[in-house]
């Protein structure tokens, strides 16, 4: 087909009509005249509002978390978000279950006196180091209270010397974030 | 009320790094000691005897050529002397090959304005009607690859008019403009100025300057020999006051010369042009009366509307060019 250079008056008029039709279509949609499309702008508005609210809530949660973490850190405590804490594994004592560099999520136990064998717990040692090991034995003391014997999963590890008392338990393992 | 930058280009003593090397003569700078101030919503026509000088001046203004001496600020922001970057607030048109050849004119303009957050159908209608209003309806749906380079340049200027750049540099001094395109540029210029933008056109076409520009600057041998409003330029340099048209005008020239000793009379074809010599106010009615009293009734007598072209010729004559 041979193209002609100049736009004719007919082509201009046809284009004008096309634009006009498109404008009428758009006007119909926005005034809700179309039966199927009448709710579209309202729905879009509602979606926008909900989306905005979710976005705002997320922003507030992030800001609140940052503030809360900073405040907890300044008090010398371990920061948590909604009762959950994050710990990074720094030694190989729990390999192959938890490798060095892995990040774990722990939850503050509701009842640290009732922990069971095989629970992985994060606790403070008597020298104030934070350790994550597995409970291998529940020991009943003379006064009836319970202590726990812990050990790292690494086959090369022996059981920990000191018994873990419930007041030193920080968290119970919930999940591993597979970063490594 | 918005208060944007008022001074768009501030040049003080700008000299180019480029030199003209003419055999046996001392090299001279292409541009030397240029001082120019361009304000918001003005349209400037930069004219001169050398295309290279005009083009270079606009390249320096657009920050794509370094300069050697002087100070230059664009939109009230200083620019580094050695920086060759077109800034975001400058829309530079230095070539007509900015259009995509697989689109037509309207499609390209819609593409160029795609980022604006306004109703696309309304925008399309606005652009389409603008193209028709400025007299380019016959090109509105023409494939870009069929346009001449001048037509392409004008379409690019429309895209620039819709852009958010405050300063548009139209640097195509070698292009030849016909009256249709000159009228189109003049109308786009009005649109650009209404939007508070500044347009700087490089051209040797006096009619384009007359129709489209509010200000003009004339370059000669690398220096500005005039810069000011087009109106001042026309009134101060076009000295022709009255034009008499008659086949027998040559025969009465001597007689009229005696009647008007304080004027210069120049005949050309069937026209006789009476020009003022000094700068005093001219009484056109008195000239008309004197001609009729001499007993000579020409075919027509008209007051010269004062054109940029005549003013330019007079300026060049004054500078022995």
Short mmCIF file of C-alpha atoms in Angstrom, two decimals:
data_model
loop_
_atom_site.label_atom_id
_atom_site.label_comp_id
_atom_site.label_asym_id
_atom_site.label_seq_id
_atom_site.Cartn_x
_atom_site.Cartn_y
_atom_site.Cartn_z
CA UNK A 1 0.00 0.00 0.00
CA UNK A 2 1.37 3.41 -0.96
CA UNK A 3 1.46 5.89 1.92
CA UNK A 4 0.45 9.47 1.25
CA UNK A 5 2.24 12.24 3.05
CA UNK A 6 -0.49 14.67 3.88
CA UNK A 7 -3.31 14.02 6.30
CA UNK A 8 -6.63 14.66 4.59
CA UNK A 9 -9.60 16.52 6.06
CA UNK A 10 -11.52 13.22 6.14
CA UNK A 11 -8.78 11.61 8.21
CA UNK A 12 -8.82 14.58 10.58
CA UNK A 13 -12.59 14.34 10.99
CA UNK A 14 -12.38 10.57 11.54
CA UNK A 15 -9.76 11.12 14.23
CA UNK A 16 -11.90 13.78 15.89
CA UNK A 17 -14.86 11.40 15.98
CA UNK A 18 -12.70 8.65 17.41
CA UNK A 19 -11.47 10.95 20.18
CA UNK A 20 -15.06 12.07 20.83
CA UNK A 21 -16.26 8.46 21.11
CA UNK A 22 -13.45 7.70 23.51
CA UNK A 23 -14.33 10.77 25.61
CA UNK A 24 -17.98 9.75 25.76
CA UNK A 25 -16.97 6.26 26.81
CA UNK A 26 -14.79 7.66 29.59
CA UNK A 27 -17.54 10.07 30.69
CA UNK A 28 -20.01 7.16 30.78
CA UNK A 29 -17.70 5.16 33.02
CA UNK A 30 -17.03 7.99 35.43
CA UNK A 31 -20.75 8.92 35.76
CA UNK A 32 -21.70 5.28 36.37
CA UNK A 33 -24.00 5.01 33.33
CA UNK A 34 -22.59 1.70 32.17
CA UNK A 35 -24.40 -1.17 33.87
CA UNK A 36 -21.38 -3.39 34.30
CA UNK A 37 -18.82 -0.69 34.82
CA UNK A 38 -20.89 1.47 37.19
CA UNK A 39 -19.27 0.15 40.34
CA UNK A 40 -15.76 0.27 39.01
CA UNK A 41 -14.76 3.71 40.29
CA UNK A 42 -16.33 2.97 43.72
CA UNK A 43 -14.54 -0.36 43.90
CA UNK A 44 -11.35 1.28 42.81
CA UNK A 45 -11.84 3.93 45.48
CA UNK A 46 -12.50 1.29 48.14
CA UNK A 47 -9.44 -0.70 47.05
CA UNK A 48 -7.40 2.46 47.22
CA UNK A 49 -8.63 3.21 50.74
CA UNK A 50 -7.97 -0.32 52.00
CA UNK A 51 -4.56 -0.39 50.33
CA UNK A 52 -3.73 2.97 51.87
CA UNK A 53 -4.80 1.79 55.31
CA UNK A 54 -2.69 -1.39 55.03
CA UNK A 55 0.28 0.60 53.86
CA UNK A 56 -0.13 3.07 56.72
CA UNK A 57 -0.46 0.23 59.25
CA UNK A 58 2.72 -1.41 57.92
CA UNK A 59 4.58 1.87 58.13
CA UNK A 60 3.40 2.41 61.70
CA UNK A 61 4.40 -1.18 62.64
CA UNK A 62 7.89 -0.66 61.21
CA UNK A 63 8.31 2.67 63.01
CA UNK A 64 6.97 1.20 66.27
CA UNK A 65 9.29 -1.83 65.92
CA UNK A 66 12.34 0.35 65.35
CA UNK A 67 11.52 2.52 68.36
CA UNK A 68 10.74 -0.49 70.54
CA UNK A 69 13.98 -2.27 69.51
CA UNK A 70 16.07 0.81 70.27
CA UNK A 71 14.39 1.29 73.65
CA UNK A 72 14.83 -2.35 74.62
CA UNK A 73 18.47 -2.30 73.53
CA UNK A 74 19.11 0.82 75.57
CA UNK A 75 17.74 -1.00 78.65
CA UNK A 76 20.17 -3.85 77.98
CA UNK A 77 17.37 -6.31 77.20
CA UNK A 78 16.81 -8.49 74.17
CA UNK A 79 14.51 -6.85 71.67
CA UNK A 80 11.34 -8.64 70.58
CA UNK A 81 8.48 -7.95 68.24
CA UNK A 82 5.10 -9.21 69.44
CA UNK A 83 6.91 -11.69 71.75
CA UNK A 84 9.19 -13.06 69.01
CA UNK A 85 12.94 -12.61 69.05
CA UNK A 86 15.61 -13.07 66.41
CA UNK A 87 18.99 -14.62 67.13
CA UNK A 88 21.94 -15.24 64.87
CA UNK A 89 23.88 -18.47 65.35
CA UNK A 90 27.55 -17.70 65.90
CA UNK A 91 29.04 -21.08 66.75
CA UNK A 92 28.85 -24.60 65.34
CA UNK A 93 27.64 -26.26 68.56
CA UNK A 94 24.16 -26.90 67.10
CA UNK A 95 25.32 -28.17 63.71
CA UNK A 96 23.94 -29.77 61.64
CA UNK A 97 20.53 -28.51 62.92
CA UNK A 98 21.55 -24.85 63.01
CA UNK A 99 24.52 -23.81 60.95
CA UNK A 100 26.77 -20.85 61.69
CA UNK A 101 25.14 -17.65 60.39
CA UNK A 102 21.59 -19.01 60.51
CA UNK A 103 18.95 -16.76 61.99
CA UNK A 104 16.38 -18.30 64.29
CA UNK A 105 13.05 -17.06 65.58
CA UNK A 106 12.36 -17.78 69.25
CA UNK A 107 9.25 -17.16 71.31
CA UNK A 108 9.18 -16.17 74.95
CA UNK A 109 7.87 -19.27 76.77
CA UNK A 110 4.60 -18.77 78.65
CA UNK A 111 5.65 -21.29 81.25
CA UNK A 112 9.45 -21.80 81.39
CA UNK A 113 9.00 -24.35 84.19
CA UNK A 114 7.29 -26.84 81.87
CA UNK A 115 9.77 -27.28 79.08
CA UNK A 116 10.20 -30.74 77.58
CA UNK A 117 13.02 -32.88 76.32
CA UNK A 118 13.99 -32.00 72.73
CA UNK A 119 12.92 -28.37 73.02
CA UNK A 120 15.57 -26.07 71.60
CA UNK A 121 15.97 -23.19 74.02
CA UNK A 122 17.87 -19.96 74.03
CA UNK A 123 19.16 -19.08 77.47
CA UNK A 124 21.67 -17.09 79.45
CA UNK A 125 24.60 -18.99 80.93
CA UNK A 126 25.85 -18.17 84.39
CA UNK A 127 28.57 -16.07 82.74
CA UNK A 128 25.85 -14.09 80.91
CA UNK A 129 26.56 -15.48 77.42
CA UNK A 130 23.49 -16.25 75.29
CA UNK A 131 23.40 -19.85 74.07
CA UNK A 132 20.92 -21.92 72.04
CA UNK A 133 21.02 -25.63 72.87
CA UNK A 134 18.64 -28.57 73.04
CA UNK A 135 17.16 -29.94 76.32
CA UNK A 136 18.26 -33.54 76.68
CA UNK A 137 17.06 -34.21 80.22
CA UNK A 138 14.61 -32.74 82.71
CA UNK A 139 16.15 -32.94 86.22
CA UNK A 140 13.88 -32.76 89.29
CA UNK A 141 15.61 -30.98 92.15
CA UNK A 142 15.32 -31.84 95.85
CA UNK A 143 12.82 -29.00 96.38
CA UNK A 144 10.60 -30.32 93.57
CA UNK A 145 11.55 -27.67 91.01
CA UNK A 146 12.84 -28.65 87.57
CA UNK A 147 16.14 -27.93 85.87
CA UNK A 148 17.21 -28.87 82.41
CA UNK A 149 20.32 -30.51 81.06
CA UNK A 150 21.21 -29.01 77.67
CA UNK A 151 23.55 -29.98 74.88
CA UNK A 152 24.43 -28.78 71.42
CA UNK A 153 23.40 -31.07 68.53
CA UNK A 154 26.97 -31.28 67.24
CA UNK A 155 28.08 -34.89 67.85
CA UNK A 156 31.44 -33.56 69.03
CA UNK A 157 29.77 -31.70 71.92
CA UNK A 158 29.27 -33.11 75.35
CA UNK A 159 26.37 -32.06 77.60
CA UNK A 160 26.64 -28.63 79.22
CA UNK A 161 28.21 -28.63 82.68
CA UNK A 162 25.74 -26.36 84.40
CA UNK A 163 22.05 -27.17 84.67
CA UNK A 164 19.64 -24.66 83.16
CA UNK A 165 17.13 -23.13 85.52
CA UNK A 166 13.82 -21.74 84.26
CA UNK A 167 14.65 -18.13 85.23
CA UNK A 168 17.49 -18.06 82.68
CA UNK A 169 15.37 -19.23 79.73
CA UNK A 170 14.97 -16.46 77.13
CA UNK A 171 13.11 -18.21 74.33
CA UNK A 172 12.01 -21.45 72.74
CA UNK A 173 12.96 -22.15 69.14
CA UNK A 174 10.10 -21.58 66.67
CA UNK A 175 11.63 -21.44 63.22
CA UNK A 176 14.81 -21.06 61.28
CA UNK A 177 15.19 -18.34 58.65
CA UNK A 178 17.17 -20.02 55.89
CA UNK A 179 19.72 -17.33 55.15
CA UNK A 180 22.63 -19.73 54.82
CA UNK B 1 1.18 32.39 43.34
CA UNK B 2 4.17 30.53 41.93
CA UNK B 3 7.53 32.25 41.86
CA UNK B 4 9.86 30.34 39.60
CA UNK B 5 13.26 31.52 38.50
CA UNK B 6 13.04 34.77 36.55
CA UNK B 7 16.46 34.83 34.94
CA UNK B 8 16.79 31.93 32.56
CA UNK B 9 20.17 32.70 31.01
CA UNK B 10 22.80 35.00 32.50
CA UNK B 11 25.96 35.32 30.46
CA UNK B 12 28.74 37.65 31.50
CA UNK B 13 31.80 38.09 29.32
CA UNK B 14 31.57 34.60 27.85
CA UNK B 15 34.35 33.65 25.45
CA UNK B 16 34.54 30.36 23.60
CA UNK B 17 37.48 28.00 23.65
CA UNK B 18 37.17 27.60 19.88
CA UNK B 19 39.13 29.89 17.56
CA UNK B 20 38.85 30.76 13.88
CA UNK B 21 42.17 30.15 12.17
CA UNK B 22 42.49 32.23 9.04
CA UNK B 23 45.71 31.98 7.05
CA UNK B 24 48.13 34.78 7.86
CA UNK B 25 45.91 36.34 10.51
CA UNK B 26 45.88 36.15 14.27
CA UNK B 27 43.41 33.46 15.39
CA UNK B 28 40.27 34.98 16.88
CA UNK B 29 37.82 33.47 19.30
CA UNK B 30 34.61 32.29 17.66
CA UNK B 31 32.71 34.04 20.46
CA UNK B 32 34.23 36.78 22.53
CA UNK B 33 32.94 38.73 25.51
CA UNK B 34 29.27 37.83 25.14
CA UNK B 35 27.03 39.37 27.77
CA UNK B 36 23.37 38.45 27.55
CA UNK B 37 20.45 38.19 29.94
CA UNK B 38 17.37 36.19 29.01
CA UNK B 39 14.34 36.23 31.25
CA UNK B 40 11.41 33.95 31.86
CA UNK B 41 8.71 33.67 29.15
CA UNK B 42 10.77 35.51 26.55
CA UNK B 43 11.37 34.26 23.01
CA UNK B 44 14.76 35.12 21.62
CA UNK B 45 15.91 34.92 18.01
CA UNK B 46 19.69 34.73 17.72
CA UNK B 47 20.86 35.89 14.29
CA UNK B 48 24.22 36.69 12.77
CA UNK B 49 26.52 36.38 9.83
CA UNK B 50 28.07 33.07 10.82
CA UNK B 51 26.05 29.89 11.37
CA UNK B 52 28.88 28.44 13.40
CA UNK B 53 28.90 31.37 15.83
CA UNK B 54 25.14 31.19 16.33
CA UNK B 55 25.16 27.43 16.84
CA UNK B 56 28.07 27.60 19.27
CA UNK B 57 26.41 30.31 21.37
CA UNK B 58 23.29 28.20 21.79
CA UNK B 59 25.34 25.11 22.57
CA UNK B 60 27.06 27.01 25.37
CA UNK B 61 23.65 28.20 26.59
CA UNK B 62 22.43 24.60 26.67
CA UNK B 63 25.53 23.54 28.65
CA UNK B 64 26.74 21.09 26.02
CA UNK B 65 29.83 23.05 25.00
CA UNK B 66 32.43 24.33 27.40
CA UNK B 67 33.40 27.99 27.43
CA UNK B 68 36.76 29.43 28.19
CA UNK B 69 36.14 32.70 30.00
CA UNK B 70 33.30 34.48 31.72
CA UNK B 71 30.34 33.43 33.82
CA UNK B 72 27.18 31.68 32.80
CA UNK B 73 24.15 30.73 34.90
CA UNK B 74 21.18 28.74 33.64
CA UNK B 75 17.85 29.14 35.41
CA UNK B 76 19.62 30.83 38.30
CA UNK B 77 21.91 27.83 38.79
CA UNK B 78 25.58 28.16 37.97
CA UNK B 79 26.97 25.72 35.45
CA UNK B 80 30.39 24.19 35.50
CA UNK B 81 32.65 25.51 32.81
CA UNK B 82 33.82 22.10 31.66
CA UNK B 83 30.58 20.21 32.05
CA UNK B 84 28.95 18.86 28.90
CA UNK B 85 25.59 17.74 30.15
CA UNK B 86 22.16 18.82 29.01
CA UNK B 87 20.37 19.60 32.24
CA UNK B 88 16.86 18.43 33.02
CA UNK B 89 15.43 21.94 32.85
CA UNK B 90 16.76 22.46 29.30
CA UNK B 91 15.04 20.96 26.25
CA UNK B 92 17.68 21.04 23.53
CA UNK B 93 16.74 20.60 19.88
CA UNK B 94 19.92 20.33 17.89
CA UNK B 95 18.74 17.83 15.32
CA UNK B 96 15.48 16.85 13.66
CA UNK B 97 16.16 13.14 14.13
CA UNK B 98 14.53 13.00 17.55
CA UNK B 99 11.30 11.52 16.18
CA UNK B 100 10.64 7.80 15.92
CA UNK B 101 10.06 6.89 12.32
CA UNK B 102 7.66 4.04 13.09
CA UNK B 103 5.11 6.48 14.55
CA UNK B 104 2.97 9.22 13.08
CA UNK B 105 3.04 12.81 14.34
CA UNK B 106 0.17 12.48 16.85
CA UNK B 107 1.44 9.14 18.12
CA UNK B 108 4.90 10.60 18.69
CA UNK B 109 3.53 13.60 20.58
CA UNK B 110 1.39 11.31 22.75
CA UNK B 111 4.49 9.20 23.38
CA UNK B 112 6.52 12.31 24.28
CA UNK B 113 3.87 13.44 26.77
CA UNK B 114 3.09 9.98 28.15
CA UNK B 115 4.45 10.72 31.62
CA UNK B 116 1.93 13.47 32.34
CA UNK B 117 -0.68 12.37 34.82
CA UNK B 118 -3.65 13.79 32.99
CA UNK B 119 -6.43 12.08 31.10
CA UNK B 120 -4.84 10.71 27.95
CA UNK B 121 -7.95 11.20 25.82
CA UNK B 122 -8.22 14.85 26.84
CA UNK B 123 -4.49 15.34 26.23
CA UNK B 124 -4.75 13.66 22.83
CA UNK B 125 -7.59 15.98 21.87
CA UNK B 126 -5.63 19.03 23.08
CA UNK B 127 -2.53 18.08 21.11
CA UNK B 128 -4.50 17.15 18.01
CA UNK B 129 -6.42 20.44 18.04
CA UNK B 130 -3.20 22.37 18.70
CA UNK B 131 -1.58 20.83 15.63
CA UNK B 132 -4.60 21.87 13.57
CA UNK B 133 -4.77 25.36 15.12
CA UNK B 134 -1.15 26.13 14.30
CA UNK B 135 -1.82 25.24 10.68
CA UNK B 136 -0.20 21.81 10.59
CA UNK B 137 -3.40 19.76 10.41
CA UNK B 138 -2.15 18.36 7.11
CA UNK B 139 0.72 16.73 9.02
CA UNK B 140 -1.21 15.62 12.09
CA UNK B 141 -1.44 11.93 11.16
CA UNK B 142 1.48 11.81 8.74
CA UNK B 143 4.09 9.11 9.35
CA UNK B 144 7.21 10.75 10.77
CA UNK B 145 9.52 9.25 8.16
CA UNK B 146 7.72 11.24 5.44
CA UNK B 147 8.33 14.62 7.03
CA UNK B 148 11.04 17.04 5.93
CA UNK B 149 13.73 17.89 8.46
CA UNK B 150 12.13 21.30 9.07
CA UNK B 151 8.71 19.72 9.70
CA UNK B 152 10.28 17.21 12.07
CA UNK B 153 11.95 20.06 13.94
CA UNK B 154 8.61 21.84 14.41
CA UNK B 155 6.99 18.65 15.72
CA UNK B 156 9.87 18.30 18.18
CA UNK B 157 9.22 21.89 19.24
CA UNK B 158 5.61 20.95 20.08
CA UNK B 159 6.93 18.10 22.25
CA UNK B 160 9.24 20.63 23.94
CA UNK B 161 6.31 22.98 24.54
CA UNK B 162 4.52 20.21 26.44
CA UNK B 163 7.63 19.18 28.39
CA UNK B 164 8.38 20.42 31.90
CA UNK B 165 11.66 22.03 30.83
CA UNK B 166 11.77 25.74 31.59
CA UNK B 167 14.13 26.55 28.75
CA UNK B 168 13.90 25.36 25.15
CA UNK B 169 16.90 25.76 22.88
CA UNK B 170 16.02 25.45 19.18
CA UNK B 171 19.45 25.28 17.62
CA UNK B 172 18.92 24.67 13.91
CA UNK B 173 20.23 27.86 12.26
CA UNK B 174 20.88 26.19 8.90
CA UNK B 175 17.27 25.12 8.38
CA UNK B 176 15.15 26.86 5.75
CA UNK B 177 11.67 27.81 6.90
CA UNK B 178 8.63 28.38 4.70
CA UNK B 179 5.78 30.67 5.73
CA UNK B 180 3.55 27.81 6.91
CA UNK B 181 6.22 26.58 9.30
CA UNK B 182 7.10 30.12 10.41
CA UNK B 183 3.45 30.73 11.33
CA UNK B 184 3.36 27.39 13.14
CA UNK B 185 6.53 28.23 15.11
CA UNK B 186 5.09 31.65 15.96
CA UNK B 187 1.96 30.05 17.42
CA UNK B 188 3.89 27.37 19.29
CA UNK B 189 6.05 30.18 20.70
CA UNK B 190 2.96 31.95 22.06
CA UNK B 191 1.89 28.66 23.66
CA UNK B 192 5.37 28.20 25.15
CA UNK B 193 5.44 31.74 26.56
CA UNK B 194 1.96 31.40 28.04
CA UNK B 195 3.26 28.41 29.98
CA UNK B 196 6.07 30.56 31.41
CA UNK B 197 8.83 28.86 29.43
CA UNK B 198 11.62 30.52 27.52
CA UNK B 199 12.48 29.76 23.90
CA UNK B 200 15.78 30.54 22.24
CA UNK B 201 15.86 30.12 18.46
CA UNK B 202 18.98 30.15 16.31
CA UNK B 203 18.06 31.40 12.85
CA UNK B 204 19.08 33.63 9.99
CA UNK B 205 15.45 34.03 8.96
CA UNK B 206 14.36 37.59 9.78
CA UNK B 207 10.68 36.81 9.18
CA UNK B 208 10.83 34.04 11.79
CA UNK B 209 12.32 36.46 14.31
CA UNK B 210 9.71 39.08 13.45
CA UNK B 211 6.76 36.72 13.81
CA UNK B 212 7.89 34.49 16.67
CA UNK B 213 10.31 36.38 18.87
CA UNK B 214 9.99 39.06 21.52
CA UNK B 215 13.74 39.68 21.65
CA UNK B 216 16.66 39.33 19.31
CA UNK B 217 20.43 39.29 19.49
CA UNK B 218 22.73 39.78 16.52
CA UNK B 219 26.22 38.30 16.35
CA UNK B 220 28.98 39.64 14.21
CA UNK B 221 32.60 38.51 14.26
CA UNK B 222 32.02 36.69 17.51
CA UNK B 223 30.51 39.63 19.35
CA UNK B 224 27.00 40.81 20.03
CA UNK B 225 26.26 43.95 18.05
CA UNK B 226 22.65 44.15 19.19
CA UNK B 227 20.49 42.63 21.87
CA UNK B 228 17.09 43.86 22.89
CA UNK B 229 13.45 43.67 21.94
CA UNK B 230 12.42 42.99 18.37
CA UNK B 231 10.31 46.14 18.45
CA UNK B 232 13.27 48.32 19.43
CA UNK B 233 15.34 46.65 16.75
CA UNK B 234 12.75 47.30 14.03
CA UNK B 235 12.04 50.89 15.05
CA UNK B 236 15.66 51.90 15.58
CA UNK B 237 17.31 50.28 12.61
CA UNK B 238 14.68 50.18 9.84
CA UNK B 239 15.00 53.78 8.69
CA UNK B 240 12.62 53.53 5.71
CA UNK B 241 9.64 55.74 6.54
CA UNK B 242 7.57 55.85 3.37
CA UNK B 243 7.46 53.64 0.27
CA UNK B 244 6.17 55.14 -2.97
CA UNK B 245 5.19 52.71 -5.73
CA UNK B 246 4.81 53.91 -9.30
CA UNK B 247 6.23 52.96 -12.70
CA UNK B 248 7.44 56.53 -13.22
CA UNK B 249 9.07 56.80 -9.82
CA UNK B 250 12.59 57.01 -11.27
CA UNK B 251 11.63 60.06 -13.31
CA UNK B 252 10.51 62.06 -10.30
CA UNK B 253 13.26 60.91 -7.97
CA UNK B 254 15.42 64.02 -8.48
CA UNK B 255 12.45 66.29 -7.99
CA UNK B 256 11.46 64.52 -4.76
CA UNK B 257 15.05 64.61 -3.53
CA UNK B 258 14.89 68.39 -3.63
CA UNK B 259 11.65 68.31 -1.66
CA UNK B 260 13.12 66.11 1.05
CA UNK B 261 16.69 67.28 1.69
CA UNK B 262 16.67 65.79 5.19
CA UNK B 263 15.81 62.30 3.92
CA UNK B 264 17.59 59.64 1.95
CA UNK B 265 15.82 58.44 -1.19
CA UNK B 266 16.60 55.01 -2.62
CA UNK B 267 14.82 53.60 -5.65
CA UNK B 268 14.44 49.91 -6.28
CA UNK B 269 12.37 48.45 -9.15
CA UNK B 270 9.16 50.49 -9.19
CA UNK B 271 9.52 51.61 -5.59
CA UNK B 272 11.10 54.64 -4.02
CA UNK B 273 11.98 54.39 -0.35
CA UNK B 274 12.24 57.54 1.71
CA UNK B 275 14.40 56.95 4.76
CA UNK B 276 15.12 59.21 7.71
CA UNK B 277 18.74 60.08 8.39
CA UNK B 278 18.59 61.34 11.95
CA UNK B 279 16.67 60.04 14.89
CA UNK B 280 14.02 62.77 15.10
CA UNK B 281 10.32 61.93 14.98
CA UNK B 282 8.93 61.68 11.45
CA UNK B 283 5.64 63.25 10.40
CA UNK B 284 4.35 60.87 7.76
CA UNK B 285 1.40 63.12 7.02
CA UNK B 286 3.72 65.98 6.09
CA UNK B 287 5.66 63.74 3.68
CA UNK B 288 2.43 62.60 2.06
CA UNK B 289 1.24 66.20 1.73
CA UNK B 290 4.51 67.36 0.17
CA UNK B 291 4.43 64.60 -2.43
CA UNK B 292 0.91 65.48 -3.50
CA UNK B 293 1.73 69.22 -3.56
CA UNK B 294 4.58 68.48 -5.95
CA UNK B 295 1.95 67.48 -8.49
CA UNK B 296 3.04 63.81 -8.60
CA UNK B 297 0.33 61.29 -7.83
CA UNK B 298 1.91 57.83 -7.41
CA UNK B 299 0.04 54.50 -7.69
CA UNK B 300 0.49 54.00 -3.96
CA UNK B 301 2.11 55.57 -0.94
CA UNK B 302 2.48 53.48 2.18
CA UNK B 303 4.03 53.95 5.58
CA UNK B 304 6.75 51.34 5.99
CA UNK B 305 5.64 48.82 8.62
CA UNK B 306 9.31 48.45 9.73
CA UNK B 307 10.59 44.96 9.32
CA UNK B 308 13.31 42.96 11.03
CA UNK B 309 14.80 42.22 7.63
CA UNK B 310 15.25 45.92 6.77
CA UNK B 311 16.56 46.61 10.26
CA UNK B 312 19.03 43.74 9.92
CA UNK B 313 20.24 45.03 6.55
CA UNK B 314 20.69 48.50 8.01
CA UNK B 315 22.61 47.12 10.98
CA UNK B 316 24.86 45.15 8.66
CA UNK B 317 25.39 48.25 6.52
CA UNK B 318 26.38 50.23 9.60
CA UNK B 319 28.95 47.56 10.40
CA UNK B 320 30.24 47.52 6.81
CA UNK B 321 29.15 43.96 6.20
#
